[in-house]
Structures are given as C-alpha cells and as structure tokens.
Amino acid sequence: LFTIRTAPKAFCRTSLHTTSNTLMRDTCVFPLPEPHDLFQASQMKFEDFQKDLTRHRRDLRACSAEVEKVCKLSDQDNLQPFKDKMEDFLAQVTHLLLPFSFLELTVFFSVKPKAGEKEVSPNTFFSIWHDFSSDFKEQWKKENKSILKERLKAAEECFRQAKEKATYKIKDKKIKIAIKNIICLDKE
C-alpha cells in the first residue's frame, strides 16, 4: 500500500504540468473521476449493482422485442424515423450494458489483492483510486494556480511593454513636434 500511495504523488509531480498545460488551454476540467464519486463507489454493494445490471439487461431485451414487434406491424411509410432512432438507441444501450470483468480491470491497472485476500475486492480497488484521485486533484489545483499566475504575469508583462511602447511613441512624437517648432521658429 505504501508504494501505491507514494506512486501517485510522484506521478502527479512529473506529469501533472504537461497534462495541465494540455488540458487547460480553453477549459480547466479535472481529468479523473471526482474523489467523492470514487469514495461512493468503494462503499457500494456490488451484489446490488449486479442485480440492477441484470434487470437492465432483461428490460433491454423486452424493449428490443417490442421494437421488433412494432416494426413488423407498422406500415413502411410510418416505420422509418422510428426504426432508425430505436436501432441507434438500442445499439448505444447494448454497448453500455456489455458485460465487463472486474478481474480484467484489476489486471489492467495492476492492482494486487491485500495480504490474506484471494482477489481484489471492489472496495479495495475503489479505495486505492479514491486516494490517488484525491492526491492528484490536490496537485491539479496547485498546478492550476501556478499556471494561472504564469498567465497573469505574462499578460501583465505584455500590458507593461505595450504601455511603455505607447509612452515612448508619445514622447518621441512630442520631441519631433518640438523640434519642428524650433526649426520653424529659427526660419522666421
């Protein structure tokens, strides 16, 4: 757990500046899930989640059957807008409800089970992500402030240079006018 807690801080220090410069060009959006959301996920009972997922899949199959039934019974003239929109909807929802493997997720992120556990529990996985996201968000905010200060300094410097240039031009014009007046007076 020590390496997991220190690794995010090292990651934050080394790559946060590059990440924040890339992501903060126009908008400043935190690139990870919010720590609070991850905390809530770590507290969730995944058995309930699996039940909900099963229920949603069953509802999707029923909806798909209803769409097929409506498409078979409808006239071709009235069918087209409904059929295309429902096919798009069903494709999107089916993609969202594709089965996923929590084990594959833990392997992808190289999360190892705690001592005494056979496999990584969702609570452990999301707790680790919560810690990482919290640390990253803290560094993100600091880096944000730093970049905003840099931008403010650059804008102030640009303004100062423009002001000096304008002042110089005005002084320069006044000197030229004064010289012309002196020359005109000398000619008279």
PDB file of C-alpha atoms in Angstrom:
ATOM      1  CA  LEU A   1       0.000   0.000   0.000  1.00  0.00           C
ATOM      2  CA  PHE A   2       2.962   2.309   0.639  1.00  0.00           C
ATOM      3  CA  THR A   3       4.078   2.119  -2.992  1.00  0.00           C
ATOM      4  CA  ILE A   4       0.548   2.735  -4.169  1.00  0.00           C
ATOM      5  CA  ARG A   5       0.245   5.851  -2.019  1.00  0.00           C
ATOM      6  CA  THR A   6       3.641   7.278  -2.971  1.00  0.00           C
ATOM      7  CA  ALA A   7       3.420   6.416  -6.656  1.00  0.00           C
ATOM      8  CA  PRO A   8       0.501   8.785  -7.336  1.00  0.00           C
ATOM      9  CA  LYS A   9       2.389  11.680  -5.745  1.00  0.00           C
ATOM     10  CA  ALA A  10       5.441  11.010  -7.906  1.00  0.00           C
ATOM     11  CA  PHE A  11       3.196  10.691 -10.946  1.00  0.00           C
ATOM     12  CA  CYS A  12       1.482  13.949 -10.065  1.00  0.00           C
ATOM     13  CA  ARG A  13       4.756  15.829  -9.782  1.00  0.00           C
ATOM     14  CA  THR A  14       6.253  14.526 -13.009  1.00  0.00           C
ATOM     15  CA  SER A  15       3.373  14.580 -15.442  1.00  0.00           C
ATOM     16  CA  LEU A  16       0.830  16.978 -13.999  1.00  0.00           C
ATOM     17  CA  HIS A  17       2.435  20.067 -15.518  1.00  0.00           C
ATOM     18  CA  THR A  18       2.352  18.575 -19.013  1.00  0.00           C
ATOM     19  CA  THR A  19      -1.165  17.255 -18.536  1.00  0.00           C
ATOM     20  CA  SER A  20      -2.497  20.506 -17.167  1.00  0.00           C
ATOM     21  CA  ASN A  21      -0.912  22.584 -19.934  1.00  0.00           C
ATOM     22  CA  THR A  22      -2.541  20.326 -22.500  1.00  0.00           C
ATOM     23  CA  LEU A  23      -5.939  20.203 -20.859  1.00  0.00           C
ATOM     24  CA  MET A  24      -6.196  23.806 -19.686  1.00  0.00           C
ATOM     25  CA  ARG A  25      -5.910  25.577 -22.999  1.00  0.00           C
ATOM     26  CA  ASP A  26      -9.552  26.595 -23.167  1.00  0.00           C
ATOM     27  CA  THR A  27     -11.208  24.890 -20.249  1.00  0.00           C
ATOM     28  CA  CYS A  28      -9.993  23.532 -16.977  1.00  0.00           C
ATOM     29  CA  VAL A  29     -11.655  20.184 -16.358  1.00  0.00           C
ATOM     30  CA  PHE A  30     -10.363  17.666 -13.839  1.00  0.00           C
ATOM     31  CA  PRO A  31      -9.386  14.627 -15.985  1.00  0.00           C
ATOM     32  CA  LEU A  32     -10.141  11.915 -13.407  1.00  0.00           C
ATOM     33  CA  PRO A  33     -13.312  10.852 -11.653  1.00  0.00           C
ATOM     34  CA  GLU A  34     -14.087  13.020  -8.641  1.00  0.00           C
ATOM     35  CA  PRO A  35     -12.702  11.598  -5.387  1.00  0.00           C
ATOM     36  CA  HIS A  36     -16.160  11.729  -3.820  1.00  0.00           C
ATOM     37  CA  ASP A  37     -17.592   9.581  -6.618  1.00  0.00           C
ATOM     38  CA  LEU A  38     -14.819   7.034  -6.128  1.00  0.00           C
ATOM     39  CA  PHE A  39     -15.447   7.009  -2.394  1.00  0.00           C
ATOM     40  CA  GLN A  40     -19.124   6.326  -3.016  1.00  0.00           C
ATOM     41  CA  ALA A  41     -18.176   3.540  -5.428  1.00  0.00           C
ATOM     42  CA  SER A  42     -15.960   1.982  -2.765  1.00  0.00           C
ATOM     43  CA  GLN A  43     -18.922   1.940  -0.362  1.00  0.00           C
ATOM     44  CA  MET A  44     -21.302   0.404  -2.882  1.00  0.00           C
ATOM     45  CA  LYS A  45     -22.521  -3.174  -2.570  1.00  0.00           C
ATOM     46  CA  PHE A  46     -21.607  -4.715  -5.891  1.00  0.00           C
ATOM     47  CA  GLU A  47     -24.088  -7.534  -5.479  1.00  0.00           C
ATOM     48  CA  ASP A  48     -26.852  -4.918  -5.721  1.00  0.00           C
ATOM     49  CA  PHE A  49     -25.139  -3.445  -8.756  1.00  0.00           C
ATOM     50  CA  GLN A  50     -25.058  -6.853 -10.449  1.00  0.00           C
ATOM     51  CA  LYS A  51     -28.778  -7.306  -9.732  1.00  0.00           C
ATOM     52  CA  ASP A  52     -29.535  -3.888 -11.262  1.00  0.00           C
ATOM     53  CA  LEU A  53     -27.399  -4.701 -14.287  1.00  0.00           C
ATOM     54  CA  THR A  54     -29.239  -7.991 -14.789  1.00  0.00           C
ATOM     55  CA  ARG A  55     -32.589  -6.198 -14.501  1.00  0.00           C
ATOM     56  CA  HIS A  56     -31.494  -3.571 -17.059  1.00  0.00           C
ATOM     57  CA  ARG A  57     -30.383  -6.275 -19.487  1.00  0.00           C
ATOM     58  CA  ARG A  58     -33.762  -8.007 -19.112  1.00  0.00           C
ATOM     59  CA  ASP A  59     -35.556  -4.672 -19.705  1.00  0.00           C
ATOM     60  CA  LEU A  60     -33.394  -4.062 -22.770  1.00  0.00           C
ATOM     61  CA  ARG A  61     -34.318  -7.455 -24.228  1.00  0.00           C
ATOM     62  CA  ALA A  62     -38.011  -6.673 -23.637  1.00  0.00           C
ATOM     63  CA  CYS A  63     -37.630  -3.255 -25.261  1.00  0.00           C
ATOM     64  CA  SER A  64     -35.831  -4.791 -28.223  1.00  0.00           C
ATOM     65  CA  ALA A  65     -38.632  -7.337 -28.652  1.00  0.00           C
ATOM     66  CA  GLU A  66     -41.231  -4.537 -28.543  1.00  0.00           C
ATOM     67  CA  VAL A  67     -39.315  -2.572 -31.181  1.00  0.00           C
ATOM     68  CA  GLU A  68     -39.209  -5.627 -33.455  1.00  0.00           C
ATOM     69  CA  LYS A  69     -42.928  -6.174 -32.918  1.00  0.00           C
ATOM     70  CA  VAL A  70     -43.757  -2.543 -33.759  1.00  0.00           C
ATOM     71  CA  CYS A  71     -41.511  -2.659 -36.839  1.00  0.00           C
ATOM     72  CA  LYS A  72     -43.232  -5.820 -38.127  1.00  0.00           C
ATOM     73  CA  LEU A  73     -46.743  -4.446 -37.598  1.00  0.00           C
ATOM     74  CA  SER A  74     -46.109  -0.912 -38.930  1.00  0.00           C
ATOM     75  CA  ASP A  75     -46.504   0.372 -42.465  1.00  0.00           C
ATOM     76  CA  GLN A  76     -43.313   1.146 -44.355  1.00  0.00           C
ATOM     77  CA  ASP A  77     -44.361   4.811 -44.643  1.00  0.00           C
ATOM     78  CA  ASN A  78     -44.545   5.278 -40.869  1.00  0.00           C
ATOM     79  CA  LEU A  79     -41.677   2.981 -39.965  1.00  0.00           C
ATOM     80  CA  GLN A  80     -38.507   4.777 -40.963  1.00  0.00           C
ATOM     81  CA  PRO A  81     -37.867   7.562 -38.428  1.00  0.00           C
ATOM     82  CA  PHE A  82     -38.865   5.302 -35.541  1.00  0.00           C
ATOM     83  CA  LYS A  83     -36.825   2.317 -36.697  1.00  0.00           C
ATOM     84  CA  ASP A  84     -33.573   4.250 -37.237  1.00  0.00           C
ATOM     85  CA  LYS A  85     -33.794   6.075 -33.930  1.00  0.00           C
ATOM     86  CA  MET A  86     -34.629   2.938 -31.987  1.00  0.00           C
ATOM     87  CA  GLU A  87     -31.813   0.960 -33.632  1.00  0.00           C
ATOM     88  CA  ASP A  88     -29.351   3.706 -32.676  1.00  0.00           C
ATOM     89  CA  PHE A  89     -30.713   3.793 -29.142  1.00  0.00           C
ATOM     90  CA  LEU A  90     -30.570   0.026 -28.714  1.00  0.00           C
ATOM     91  CA  ALA A  91     -27.021  -0.117 -30.093  1.00  0.00           C
ATOM     92  CA  GLN A  92     -25.843   2.542 -27.625  1.00  0.00           C
ATOM     93  CA  VAL A  93     -27.556   0.949 -24.643  1.00  0.00           C
ATOM     94  CA  THR A  94     -26.332  -2.527 -25.583  1.00  0.00           C
ATOM     95  CA  HIS A  95     -22.783  -1.195 -25.703  1.00  0.00           C
ATOM     96  CA  LEU A  96     -23.216   0.327 -22.237  1.00  0.00           C
ATOM     97  CA  LEU A  97     -24.526  -2.923 -20.807  1.00  0.00           C
ATOM     98  CA  LEU A  98     -21.817  -5.136 -22.276  1.00  0.00           C
ATOM     99  CA  PRO A  99     -20.526  -7.488 -19.646  1.00  0.00           C
ATOM    100  CA  PHE A 100     -17.309  -6.374 -18.088  1.00  0.00           C
ATOM    101  CA  SER A 101     -14.925  -8.295 -15.934  1.00  0.00           C
ATOM    102  CA  PHE A 102     -13.796  -6.744 -12.701  1.00  0.00           C
ATOM    103  CA  LEU A 103     -10.851  -9.131 -12.735  1.00  0.00           C
ATOM    104  CA  GLU A 104      -9.743  -7.775 -16.132  1.00  0.00           C
ATOM    105  CA  LEU A 105      -9.998  -4.261 -14.731  1.00  0.00           C
ATOM    106  CA  THR A 106      -7.765  -5.041 -11.754  1.00  0.00           C
ATOM    107  CA  VAL A 107      -5.226  -6.765 -14.005  1.00  0.00           C
ATOM    108  CA  PHE A 108      -5.213  -3.780 -16.377  1.00  0.00           C
ATOM    109  CA  PHE A 109      -4.443  -1.390 -13.507  1.00  0.00           C
ATOM    110  CA  SER A 110      -2.001  -3.849 -11.862  1.00  0.00           C
ATOM    111  CA  VAL A 111      -3.859  -3.866  -8.555  1.00  0.00           C
ATOM    112  CA  LYS A 112      -2.848  -6.733  -6.301  1.00  0.00           C
ATOM    113  CA  PRO A 113      -5.017  -8.186  -3.519  1.00  0.00           C
ATOM    114  CA  LYS A 114      -4.272  -7.288   0.073  1.00  0.00           C
ATOM    115  CA  ALA A 115      -2.454  -9.807   2.234  1.00  0.00           C
ATOM    116  CA  GLY A 116      -4.826 -12.583   3.213  1.00  0.00           C
ATOM    117  CA  GLU A 117      -7.248 -11.970   0.332  1.00  0.00           C
ATOM    118  CA  LYS A 118      -7.546 -14.204  -2.711  1.00  0.00           C
ATOM    119  CA  GLU A 119      -8.649 -11.453  -5.082  1.00  0.00           C
ATOM    120  CA  VAL A 120      -9.031  -7.695  -5.133  1.00  0.00           C
ATOM    121  CA  SER A 121     -12.363  -6.558  -3.773  1.00  0.00           C
ATOM    122  CA  PRO A 122     -14.192  -3.643  -5.412  1.00  0.00           C
ATOM    123  CA  ASN A 123     -13.940  -1.801  -2.101  1.00  0.00           C
ATOM    124  CA  THR A 124     -10.131  -2.105  -2.146  1.00  0.00           C
ATOM    125  CA  PHE A 125      -9.899  -1.137  -5.811  1.00  0.00           C
ATOM    126  CA  PHE A 126     -12.007   1.996  -5.476  1.00  0.00           C
ATOM    127  CA  SER A 127     -10.360   2.964  -2.183  1.00  0.00           C
ATOM    128  CA  ILE A 128      -6.982   2.976  -3.935  1.00  0.00           C
ATOM    129  CA  TRP A 129      -8.426   5.038  -6.782  1.00  0.00           C
ATOM    130  CA  HIS A 130     -10.007   7.407  -4.252  1.00  0.00           C
ATOM    131  CA  ASP A 131      -6.622   8.015  -2.600  1.00  0.00           C
ATOM    132  CA  PHE A 132      -4.943   8.532  -5.958  1.00  0.00           C
ATOM    133  CA  SER A 133      -7.668  10.834  -7.260  1.00  0.00           C
ATOM    134  CA  SER A 134      -7.607  12.909  -4.062  1.00  0.00           C
ATOM    135  CA  ASP A 135      -3.831  13.362  -4.246  1.00  0.00           C
ATOM    136  CA  PHE A 136      -3.983  14.100  -7.955  1.00  0.00           C
ATOM    137  CA  LYS A 137      -6.772  16.648  -7.506  1.00  0.00           C
ATOM    138  CA  GLU A 138      -4.781  18.435  -4.806  1.00  0.00           C
ATOM    139  CA  GLN A 139      -1.756  18.663  -7.110  1.00  0.00           C
ATOM    140  CA  TRP A 140      -4.040  19.605 -10.019  1.00  0.00           C
ATOM    141  CA  LYS A 141      -5.366  22.604  -8.101  1.00  0.00           C
ATOM    142  CA  LYS A 142      -1.845  23.725  -7.155  1.00  0.00           C
ATOM    143  CA  GLU A 143      -0.691  23.387 -10.749  1.00  0.00           C
ATOM    144  CA  ASN A 144      -3.789  25.274 -11.910  1.00  0.00           C
ATOM    145  CA  LYS A 145      -2.963  28.175  -9.624  1.00  0.00           C
ATOM    146  CA  SER A 146       0.648  28.141 -10.774  1.00  0.00           C
ATOM    147  CA  ILE A 147      -0.305  28.215 -14.449  1.00  0.00           C
ATOM    148  CA  LEU A 148      -2.861  30.963 -13.868  1.00  0.00           C
ATOM    149  CA  LYS A 149      -0.201  33.016 -12.068  1.00  0.00           C
ATOM    150  CA  GLU A 150       2.178  32.472 -15.000  1.00  0.00           C
ATOM    151  CA  ARG A 151      -0.510  33.576 -17.441  1.00  0.00           C
ATOM    152  CA  LEU A 152      -1.304  36.624 -15.312  1.00  0.00           C
ATOM    153  CA  LYS A 153       2.380  37.588 -15.159  1.00  0.00           C
ATOM    154  CA  ALA A 154       2.695  37.147 -18.926  1.00  0.00           C
ATOM    155  CA  ALA A 155      -0.392  39.303 -19.508  1.00  0.00           C
ATOM    156  CA  GLU A 156       0.873  41.972 -17.100  1.00  0.00           C
ATOM    157  CA  GLU A 157       4.283  41.961 -18.812  1.00  0.00           C
ATOM    158  CA  CYS A 158       2.647  42.243 -22.225  1.00  0.00           C
ATOM    159  CA  PHE A 159       0.499  45.127 -20.964  1.00  0.00           C
ATOM    160  CA  ARG A 160       3.530  46.829 -19.380  1.00  0.00           C
ATOM    161  CA  GLN A 161       5.525  46.515 -22.616  1.00  0.00           C
ATOM    162  CA  ALA A 162       2.631  47.853 -24.679  1.00  0.00           C
ATOM    163  CA  LYS A 163       2.255  50.754 -22.262  1.00  0.00           C
ATOM    164  CA  GLU A 164       5.987  51.549 -22.420  1.00  0.00           C
ATOM    165  CA  LYS A 165       5.911  51.373 -26.196  1.00  0.00           C
ATOM    166  CA  ALA A 166       2.914  53.718 -26.321  1.00  0.00           C
ATOM    167  CA  THR A 167       4.576  56.115 -23.855  1.00  0.00           C
ATOM    168  CA  TYR A 168       7.772  56.025 -25.885  1.00  0.00           C
ATOM    169  CA  LYS A 169       5.921  56.801 -29.102  1.00  0.00           C
ATOM    170  CA  ILE A 170       4.095  59.696 -27.457  1.00  0.00           C
ATOM    171  CA  LYS A 171       7.344  61.133 -26.073  1.00  0.00           C
ATOM    172  CA  ASP A 172       9.021  60.571 -29.425  1.00  0.00           C
ATOM    173  CA  LYS A 173       6.189  62.396 -31.242  1.00  0.00           C
ATOM    174  CA  LYS A 174       6.306  65.269 -28.745  1.00  0.00           C
ATOM    175  CA  ILE A 175      10.046  65.617 -29.300  1.00  0.00           C
ATOM    176  CA  LYS A 176       9.592  65.595 -33.089  1.00  0.00           C
ATOM    177  CA  ILE A 177       6.871  68.243 -32.837  1.00  0.00           C
ATOM    178  CA  ALA A 178       9.053  70.348 -30.548  1.00  0.00           C
ATOM    179  CA  ILE A 179      11.998  70.066 -32.967  1.00  0.00           C
ATOM    180  CA  LYS A 180       9.761  71.053 -35.889  1.00  0.00           C
ATOM    181  CA  ASN A 181       8.520  74.042 -33.899  1.00  0.00           C
ATOM    182  CA  ILE A 182      12.092  75.062 -33.085  1.00  0.00           C
ATOM    183  CA  ILE A 183      13.112  74.716 -36.724  1.00  0.00           C
ATOM    184  CA  CYS A 184      10.087  76.731 -37.801  1.00  0.00           C
ATOM    185  CA  LEU A 185      10.946  79.419 -35.241  1.00  0.00           C
ATOM    186  CA  ASP A 186      14.567  79.501 -36.417  1.00  0.00           C
ATOM    187  CA  LYS A 187      13.448  80.047 -40.011  1.00  0.00           C
ATOM    188  CA  GLU A 188      11.333  83.013 -39.042  1.00  0.00           C
TER     189      GLU A 188
END
